[in-house]
Structure formats: C-alpha cells, structure tokens
C-alpha cells in the first residue's frame, strides 16, 4: 500500500511540475510560441512523462486553462465571503477579485487571448461553467433569492456579467479604475 501511495505521489509531482512549467511558458510566450521540449526540460521530466499525463500540447494547455480557472474561482469565492454582508456587496467584491487576479498579464494571455483561439468553444464554456461562471450564477441567484436585486433570468444575467468582467480585464491599467467604478454602478443598479 505504501508503494502505491508513493507511486501516486510521484505521478502527482510530475504532473504538477509539467503544469507549472507549461503555465510559465504559455503566460510568457503564448500558446503558439511554446514548445514542449522546453516545458519538459524546465519541469525536469522526460517527454515520455509528458505524454503519459497529456495527449499533446493542446491537452497540456487545456489543463493549464482549467487550473487558472480554478485559482480564479477560489479568489472570487474568498473575496465574496468578505466580512461586509450582503449579496450585492458579494457580487461587487467577487468582480473586484476577478479584475485584480486578471491584472496578471500572463493569466490574461492564457484565458482571454489564447484559450478562445486554441480550445473549442464548448470545451472553454464547459471549463468556465465549472468555475467562474458557476460562482457568478450562485452569486446572482443568492442575490435574487435574498430580494437584493431584480428578478431576472439568472443564467442570462450571469453570462452578461461574465462578459462584462472579461471586457474590463482587457482595460489598460490606467483605465481599470473607471471600469471598476462603472461595474459597481451597474451591479448596484440591479438592486430592487
């Protein structure tokens, strides 16, 4: 049993090393300019190990995209669970957390530029549905259930807010404060 756990721990360590190295390359160079031999070398593993865990470069990229979405969702959830009460405040804080996390240029490149170009729309939508969009749907639903915002189609509103946050994430740093202010006003405008 100990041997099996050790083997599993090694597999997980190899996978994690590949994901970390790949994330750095995809963030700095983009998908097209990243090559797997450099990722493998940085991770300190063999090409065989890469292909044991991922079918190809696209599968590796997909895993990096999924990990980025998971990190974003965790940051959003943490911010939305702030000390200041209220579902509208949670939506605003979650949006601010998203925009703060997206100030990382590499994350923007991976999620907003390369992911839509590399992954099929249904794959990307599926990943988003498990993470960021899921938290947004939950937040919008909670706000509506509490009577804090108008009763609207939950998923449609969440999808529109999701698009709005993505657009704001592309804003030049000197304009981001204006986007944040506008988003806060729009969310507060949903109050009942």
PDB file of C-alpha atoms in Angstrom:
ATOM      1  CA  UNK A   1       0.000   0.000   0.000  1.00  0.00           C
ATOM      2  CA  UNK A   2       2.851   2.386   0.832  1.00  0.00           C
ATOM      3  CA  UNK A   3       4.428   1.724  -2.594  1.00  0.00           C
ATOM      4  CA  UNK A   4       1.146   2.611  -4.317  1.00  0.00           C
ATOM      5  CA  UNK A   5       0.880   5.916  -2.432  1.00  0.00           C
ATOM      6  CA  UNK A   6       4.482   6.713  -3.252  1.00  0.00           C
ATOM      7  CA  UNK A   7       3.880   5.995  -6.952  1.00  0.00           C
ATOM      8  CA  UNK A   8       0.755   8.193  -6.905  1.00  0.00           C
ATOM      9  CA  UNK A   9       2.680  10.980  -5.156  1.00  0.00           C
ATOM     10  CA  UNK A  10       5.382  10.798  -7.851  1.00  0.00           C
ATOM     11  CA  UNK A  11       2.748  10.928 -10.593  1.00  0.00           C
ATOM     12  CA  UNK A  12       1.138  13.968  -8.993  1.00  0.00           C
ATOM     13  CA  UNK A  13       4.526  15.668  -8.548  1.00  0.00           C
ATOM     14  CA  UNK A  14       5.388  15.057 -12.215  1.00  0.00           C
ATOM     15  CA  UNK A  15       2.018  16.371 -13.367  1.00  0.00           C
ATOM     16  CA  UNK A  16       2.356  19.445 -11.156  1.00  0.00           C
ATOM     17  CA  UNK A  17       5.884  20.162 -12.414  1.00  0.00           C
ATOM     18  CA  UNK A  18       4.646  19.965 -16.001  1.00  0.00           C
ATOM     19  CA  UNK A  19       1.700  22.262 -15.273  1.00  0.00           C
ATOM     20  CA  UNK A  20       3.889  24.856 -13.539  1.00  0.00           C
ATOM     21  CA  UNK A  21       6.470  24.889 -16.321  1.00  0.00           C
ATOM     22  CA  UNK A  22       3.799  24.975 -19.017  1.00  0.00           C
ATOM     23  CA  UNK A  23       1.917  27.784 -17.264  1.00  0.00           C
ATOM     24  CA  UNK A  24       5.067  29.895 -17.203  1.00  0.00           C
ATOM     25  CA  UNK A  25       5.786  29.309 -20.898  1.00  0.00           C
ATOM     26  CA  UNK A  26       2.185  29.852 -22.019  1.00  0.00           C
ATOM     27  CA  UNK A  27       1.975  33.030 -19.914  1.00  0.00           C
ATOM     28  CA  UNK A  28       5.250  34.484 -21.178  1.00  0.00           C
ATOM     29  CA  UNK A  29       5.256  33.322 -24.796  1.00  0.00           C
ATOM     30  CA  UNK A  30       1.732  32.333 -25.655  1.00  0.00           C
ATOM     31  CA  UNK A  31       0.466  29.019 -26.923  1.00  0.00           C
ATOM     32  CA  UNK A  32       1.906  29.226 -30.433  1.00  0.00           C
ATOM     33  CA  UNK A  33       5.453  30.059 -29.281  1.00  0.00           C
ATOM     34  CA  UNK A  34       5.597  27.474 -26.505  1.00  0.00           C
ATOM     35  CA  UNK A  35       7.256  24.195 -27.371  1.00  0.00           C
ATOM     36  CA  UNK A  36       7.017  21.047 -25.322  1.00  0.00           C
ATOM     37  CA  UNK A  37      10.750  20.190 -25.248  1.00  0.00           C
ATOM     38  CA  UNK A  38      11.390  23.398 -23.281  1.00  0.00           C
ATOM     39  CA  UNK A  39       8.486  22.669 -20.935  1.00  0.00           C
ATOM     40  CA  UNK A  40       9.784  19.144 -20.339  1.00  0.00           C
ATOM     41  CA  UNK A  41      13.317  20.427 -19.692  1.00  0.00           C
ATOM     42  CA  UNK A  42      12.120  23.048 -17.222  1.00  0.00           C
ATOM     43  CA  UNK A  43       9.912  20.525 -15.439  1.00  0.00           C
ATOM     44  CA  UNK A  44      12.860  18.131 -15.192  1.00  0.00           C
ATOM     45  CA  UNK A  45      10.968  15.193 -16.685  1.00  0.00           C
ATOM     46  CA  UNK A  46      11.090  13.148 -19.884  1.00  0.00           C
ATOM     47  CA  UNK A  47       8.957  13.602 -22.984  1.00  0.00           C
ATOM     48  CA  UNK A  48       7.504  10.214 -22.156  1.00  0.00           C
ATOM     49  CA  UNK A  49       6.307  11.583 -18.828  1.00  0.00           C
ATOM     50  CA  UNK A  50       4.657  14.495 -20.622  1.00  0.00           C
ATOM     51  CA  UNK A  51       2.781  12.174 -22.964  1.00  0.00           C
ATOM     52  CA  UNK A  52       1.866   9.847 -20.103  1.00  0.00           C
ATOM     53  CA  UNK A  53      -0.059  12.722 -18.498  1.00  0.00           C
ATOM     54  CA  UNK A  54      -1.186  14.712 -21.545  1.00  0.00           C
ATOM     55  CA  UNK A  55      -2.015  13.506 -25.053  1.00  0.00           C
ATOM     56  CA  UNK A  56      -0.422  16.545 -26.669  1.00  0.00           C
ATOM     57  CA  UNK A  57       0.390  20.237 -26.226  1.00  0.00           C
ATOM     58  CA  UNK A  58      -3.277  21.187 -26.553  1.00  0.00           C
ATOM     59  CA  UNK A  59      -4.240  18.811 -23.724  1.00  0.00           C
ATOM     60  CA  UNK A  60      -1.478  20.323 -21.576  1.00  0.00           C
ATOM     61  CA  UNK A  61      -2.763  23.803 -22.389  1.00  0.00           C
ATOM     62  CA  UNK A  62      -6.312  22.772 -21.503  1.00  0.00           C
ATOM     63  CA  UNK A  63      -5.102  21.551 -18.102  1.00  0.00           C
ATOM     64  CA  UNK A  64      -3.328  24.884 -17.530  1.00  0.00           C
ATOM     65  CA  UNK A  65      -6.517  26.773 -18.501  1.00  0.00           C
ATOM     66  CA  UNK A  66      -8.546  24.649 -16.098  1.00  0.00           C
ATOM     67  CA  UNK A  67      -6.043  25.268 -13.272  1.00  0.00           C
ATOM     68  CA  UNK A  68      -6.180  29.028 -13.932  1.00  0.00           C
ATOM     69  CA  UNK A  69      -9.983  28.952 -13.809  1.00  0.00           C
ATOM     70  CA  UNK A  70      -9.852  27.042 -10.525  1.00  0.00           C
ATOM     71  CA  UNK A  71      -7.467  29.621  -8.997  1.00  0.00           C
ATOM     72  CA  UNK A  72      -9.694  32.472 -10.174  1.00  0.00           C
ATOM     73  CA  UNK A  73     -12.825  30.848  -8.756  1.00  0.00           C
ATOM     74  CA  UNK A  74     -11.095  30.361  -5.398  1.00  0.00           C
ATOM     75  CA  UNK A  75     -10.030  34.029  -5.291  1.00  0.00           C
ATOM     76  CA  UNK A  76     -13.536  35.182  -6.222  1.00  0.00           C
ATOM     77  CA  UNK A  77     -15.183  32.947  -3.625  1.00  0.00           C
ATOM     78  CA  UNK A  78     -12.793  34.131  -0.926  1.00  0.00           C
ATOM     79  CA  UNK A  79     -13.466  37.799  -1.752  1.00  0.00           C
ATOM     80  CA  UNK A  80     -17.233  37.294  -1.956  1.00  0.00           C
ATOM     81  CA  UNK A  81     -17.189  35.758   1.525  1.00  0.00           C
ATOM     82  CA  UNK A  82     -15.974  39.064   2.960  1.00  0.00           C
ATOM     83  CA  UNK A  83     -16.893  40.478   6.338  1.00  0.00           C
ATOM     84  CA  UNK A  84     -19.164  43.112   4.834  1.00  0.00           C
ATOM     85  CA  UNK A  85     -22.569  41.465   4.477  1.00  0.00           C
ATOM     86  CA  UNK A  86     -24.916  41.449   1.576  1.00  0.00           C
ATOM     87  CA  UNK A  87     -25.278  39.623  -1.727  1.00  0.00           C
ATOM     88  CA  UNK A  88     -24.805  42.797  -3.795  1.00  0.00           C
ATOM     89  CA  UNK A  89     -21.565  43.508  -1.944  1.00  0.00           C
ATOM     90  CA  UNK A  90     -20.516  39.894  -2.599  1.00  0.00           C
ATOM     91  CA  UNK A  91     -21.078  40.367  -6.349  1.00  0.00           C
ATOM     92  CA  UNK A  92     -19.046  43.575  -6.316  1.00  0.00           C
ATOM     93  CA  UNK A  93     -16.244  42.073  -4.224  1.00  0.00           C
ATOM     94  CA  UNK A  94     -16.144  38.954  -6.393  1.00  0.00           C
ATOM     95  CA  UNK A  95     -15.897  41.111  -9.514  1.00  0.00           C
ATOM     96  CA  UNK A  96     -13.110  43.161  -7.973  1.00  0.00           C
ATOM     97  CA  UNK A  97     -11.250  39.963  -7.078  1.00  0.00           C
ATOM     98  CA  UNK A  98     -11.572  38.760 -10.667  1.00  0.00           C
ATOM     99  CA  UNK A  99     -10.209  42.026 -12.045  1.00  0.00           C
ATOM    100  CA  UNK A 100      -7.356  42.023  -9.542  1.00  0.00           C
ATOM    101  CA  UNK A 101      -6.422  38.450 -10.475  1.00  0.00           C
ATOM    102  CA  UNK A 102      -6.621  39.327 -14.169  1.00  0.00           C
ATOM    103  CA  UNK A 103      -4.063  42.106 -13.754  1.00  0.00           C
ATOM    104  CA  UNK A 104      -1.549  39.273 -14.274  1.00  0.00           C
ATOM    105  CA  UNK A 105      -0.686  39.700 -17.985  1.00  0.00           C
ATOM    106  CA  UNK A 106       0.152  36.014 -18.347  1.00  0.00           C
ATOM    107  CA  UNK A 107      -3.218  34.963 -16.978  1.00  0.00           C
ATOM    108  CA  UNK A 108      -4.957  37.361 -19.380  1.00  0.00           C
ATOM    109  CA  UNK A 109      -2.970  35.914 -22.273  1.00  0.00           C
ATOM    110  CA  UNK A 110      -3.811  32.334 -21.303  1.00  0.00           C
ATOM    111  CA  UNK A 111      -7.511  32.813 -20.513  1.00  0.00           C
ATOM    112  CA  UNK A 112      -8.681  35.667 -22.697  1.00  0.00           C
ATOM    113  CA  UNK A 113      -6.446  35.517 -25.770  1.00  0.00           C
ATOM    114  CA  UNK A 114      -5.099  32.007 -26.310  1.00  0.00           C
ATOM    115  CA  UNK A 115      -7.838  29.861 -24.744  1.00  0.00           C
ATOM    116  CA  UNK A 116     -10.592  31.113 -27.110  1.00  0.00           C
ATOM    117  CA  UNK A 117      -8.233  30.685 -30.070  1.00  0.00           C
ATOM    118  CA  UNK A 118      -6.946  27.208 -29.145  1.00  0.00           C
ATOM    119  CA  UNK A 119      -9.803  25.419 -27.402  1.00  0.00           C
ATOM    120  CA  UNK A 120     -13.165  24.652 -28.901  1.00  0.00           C
ATOM    121  CA  UNK A 121     -15.951  26.916 -27.664  1.00  0.00           C
ATOM    122  CA  UNK A 122     -17.820  24.060 -25.979  1.00  0.00           C
ATOM    123  CA  UNK A 123     -14.655  22.978 -24.123  1.00  0.00           C
ATOM    124  CA  UNK A 124     -13.992  26.504 -22.906  1.00  0.00           C
ATOM    125  CA  UNK A 125     -17.636  27.001 -21.932  1.00  0.00           C
ATOM    126  CA  UNK A 126     -17.554  23.716 -20.014  1.00  0.00           C
ATOM    127  CA  UNK A 127     -14.471  24.779 -18.043  1.00  0.00           C
ATOM    128  CA  UNK A 128     -15.946  28.205 -17.293  1.00  0.00           C
ATOM    129  CA  UNK A 129     -19.239  26.603 -16.231  1.00  0.00           C
ATOM    130  CA  UNK A 130     -17.414  24.558 -13.573  1.00  0.00           C
ATOM    131  CA  UNK A 131     -15.556  27.539 -12.115  1.00  0.00           C
ATOM    132  CA  UNK A 132     -16.052  31.270 -12.709  1.00  0.00           C
ATOM    133  CA  UNK A 133     -19.474  31.187 -14.289  1.00  0.00           C
ATOM    134  CA  UNK A 134     -20.650  28.744 -11.630  1.00  0.00           C
ATOM    135  CA  UNK A 135     -19.642  31.139  -8.841  1.00  0.00           C
ATOM    136  CA  UNK A 136     -21.285  34.029 -10.688  1.00  0.00           C
ATOM    137  CA  UNK A 137     -24.531  32.098 -11.194  1.00  0.00           C
ATOM    138  CA  UNK A 138     -24.515  31.190  -7.498  1.00  0.00           C
ATOM    139  CA  UNK A 139     -23.880  34.818  -6.513  1.00  0.00           C
ATOM    140  CA  UNK A 140     -26.582  36.200  -8.794  1.00  0.00           C
ATOM    141  CA  UNK A 141     -29.010  33.512  -7.622  1.00  0.00           C
ATOM    142  CA  UNK A 142     -28.281  34.279  -3.972  1.00  0.00           C
ATOM    143  CA  UNK A 143     -28.807  37.998  -4.571  1.00  0.00           C
ATOM    144  CA  UNK A 144     -32.145  37.342  -6.294  1.00  0.00           C
ATOM    145  CA  UNK A 145     -33.274  34.866  -3.624  1.00  0.00           C
ATOM    146  CA  UNK A 146     -32.494  37.454  -0.942  1.00  0.00           C
ATOM    147  CA  UNK A 147     -34.539  40.023  -2.858  1.00  0.00           C
ATOM    148  CA  UNK A 148     -31.455  42.234  -3.132  1.00  0.00           C
ATOM    149  CA  UNK A 149     -31.549  42.525  -6.922  1.00  0.00           C
ATOM    150  CA  UNK A 150     -34.295  42.405  -9.521  1.00  0.00           C
ATOM    151  CA  UNK A 151     -35.768  39.086 -10.531  1.00  0.00           C
ATOM    152  CA  UNK A 152     -34.209  38.376 -13.932  1.00  0.00           C
ATOM    153  CA  UNK A 153     -33.128  35.228 -15.747  1.00  0.00           C
ATOM    154  CA  UNK A 154     -30.225  34.129 -13.518  1.00  0.00           C
ATOM    155  CA  UNK A 155     -28.041  32.444 -16.109  1.00  0.00           C
ATOM    156  CA  UNK A 156     -28.515  35.184 -18.696  1.00  0.00           C
ATOM    157  CA  UNK A 157     -27.581  37.875 -16.195  1.00  0.00           C
ATOM    158  CA  UNK A 158     -24.573  35.867 -15.004  1.00  0.00           C
ATOM    159  CA  UNK A 159     -23.406  35.368 -18.612  1.00  0.00           C
ATOM    160  CA  UNK A 160     -23.683  39.102 -19.284  1.00  0.00           C
ATOM    161  CA  UNK A 161     -21.797  39.968 -16.100  1.00  0.00           C
ATOM    162  CA  UNK A 162     -19.149  37.381 -17.009  1.00  0.00           C
ATOM    163  CA  UNK A 163     -18.652  39.049 -20.406  1.00  0.00           C
ATOM    164  CA  UNK A 164     -18.516  42.462 -18.783  1.00  0.00           C
ATOM    165  CA  UNK A 165     -15.784  41.336 -16.382  1.00  0.00           C
ATOM    166  CA  UNK A 166     -13.783  39.807 -19.240  1.00  0.00           C
ATOM    167  CA  UNK A 167     -14.001  43.047 -21.219  1.00  0.00           C
ATOM    168  CA  UNK A 168     -12.883  45.060 -18.202  1.00  0.00           C
ATOM    169  CA  UNK A 169      -9.926  42.700 -17.729  1.00  0.00           C
ATOM    170  CA  UNK A 170      -8.604  43.895 -21.110  1.00  0.00           C
ATOM    171  CA  UNK A 171      -8.631  47.539 -19.994  1.00  0.00           C
ATOM    172  CA  UNK A 172      -5.273  49.307 -19.897  1.00  0.00           C
ATOM    173  CA  UNK A 173      -4.077  49.699 -16.281  1.00  0.00           C
ATOM    174  CA  UNK A 174      -4.682  53.452 -16.298  1.00  0.00           C
ATOM    175  CA  UNK A 175      -8.349  52.875 -17.271  1.00  0.00           C
ATOM    176  CA  UNK A 176      -9.127  49.983 -14.924  1.00  0.00           C
ATOM    177  CA  UNK A 177     -10.362  52.223 -12.097  1.00  0.00           C
ATOM    178  CA  UNK A 178     -13.004  53.631 -14.433  1.00  0.00           C
ATOM    179  CA  UNK A 179     -14.126  50.151 -15.424  1.00  0.00           C
ATOM    180  CA  UNK A 180     -14.345  49.107 -11.774  1.00  0.00           C
ATOM    181  CA  UNK A 181     -16.446  52.180 -10.973  1.00  0.00           C
ATOM    182  CA  UNK A 182     -18.794  51.507 -13.894  1.00  0.00           C
ATOM    183  CA  UNK A 183     -19.187  47.832 -12.970  1.00  0.00           C
ATOM    184  CA  UNK A 184     -20.018  48.708  -9.360  1.00  0.00           C
ATOM    185  CA  UNK A 185     -22.637  51.194 -10.557  1.00  0.00           C
ATOM    186  CA  UNK A 186     -24.167  48.655 -12.937  1.00  0.00           C
ATOM    187  CA  UNK A 187     -24.377  45.973 -10.241  1.00  0.00           C
ATOM    188  CA  UNK A 188     -25.851  48.426  -7.736  1.00  0.00           C
ATOM    189  CA  UNK A 189     -28.335  49.425 -10.446  1.00  0.00           C
ATOM    190  CA  UNK A 190     -29.747  45.888 -10.283  1.00  0.00           C
ATOM    191  CA  UNK A 191     -30.944  46.472  -6.710  1.00  0.00           C
ATOM    192  CA  UNK A 192     -34.653  46.187  -6.097  1.00  0.00           C
TER     193      UNK A 192
END
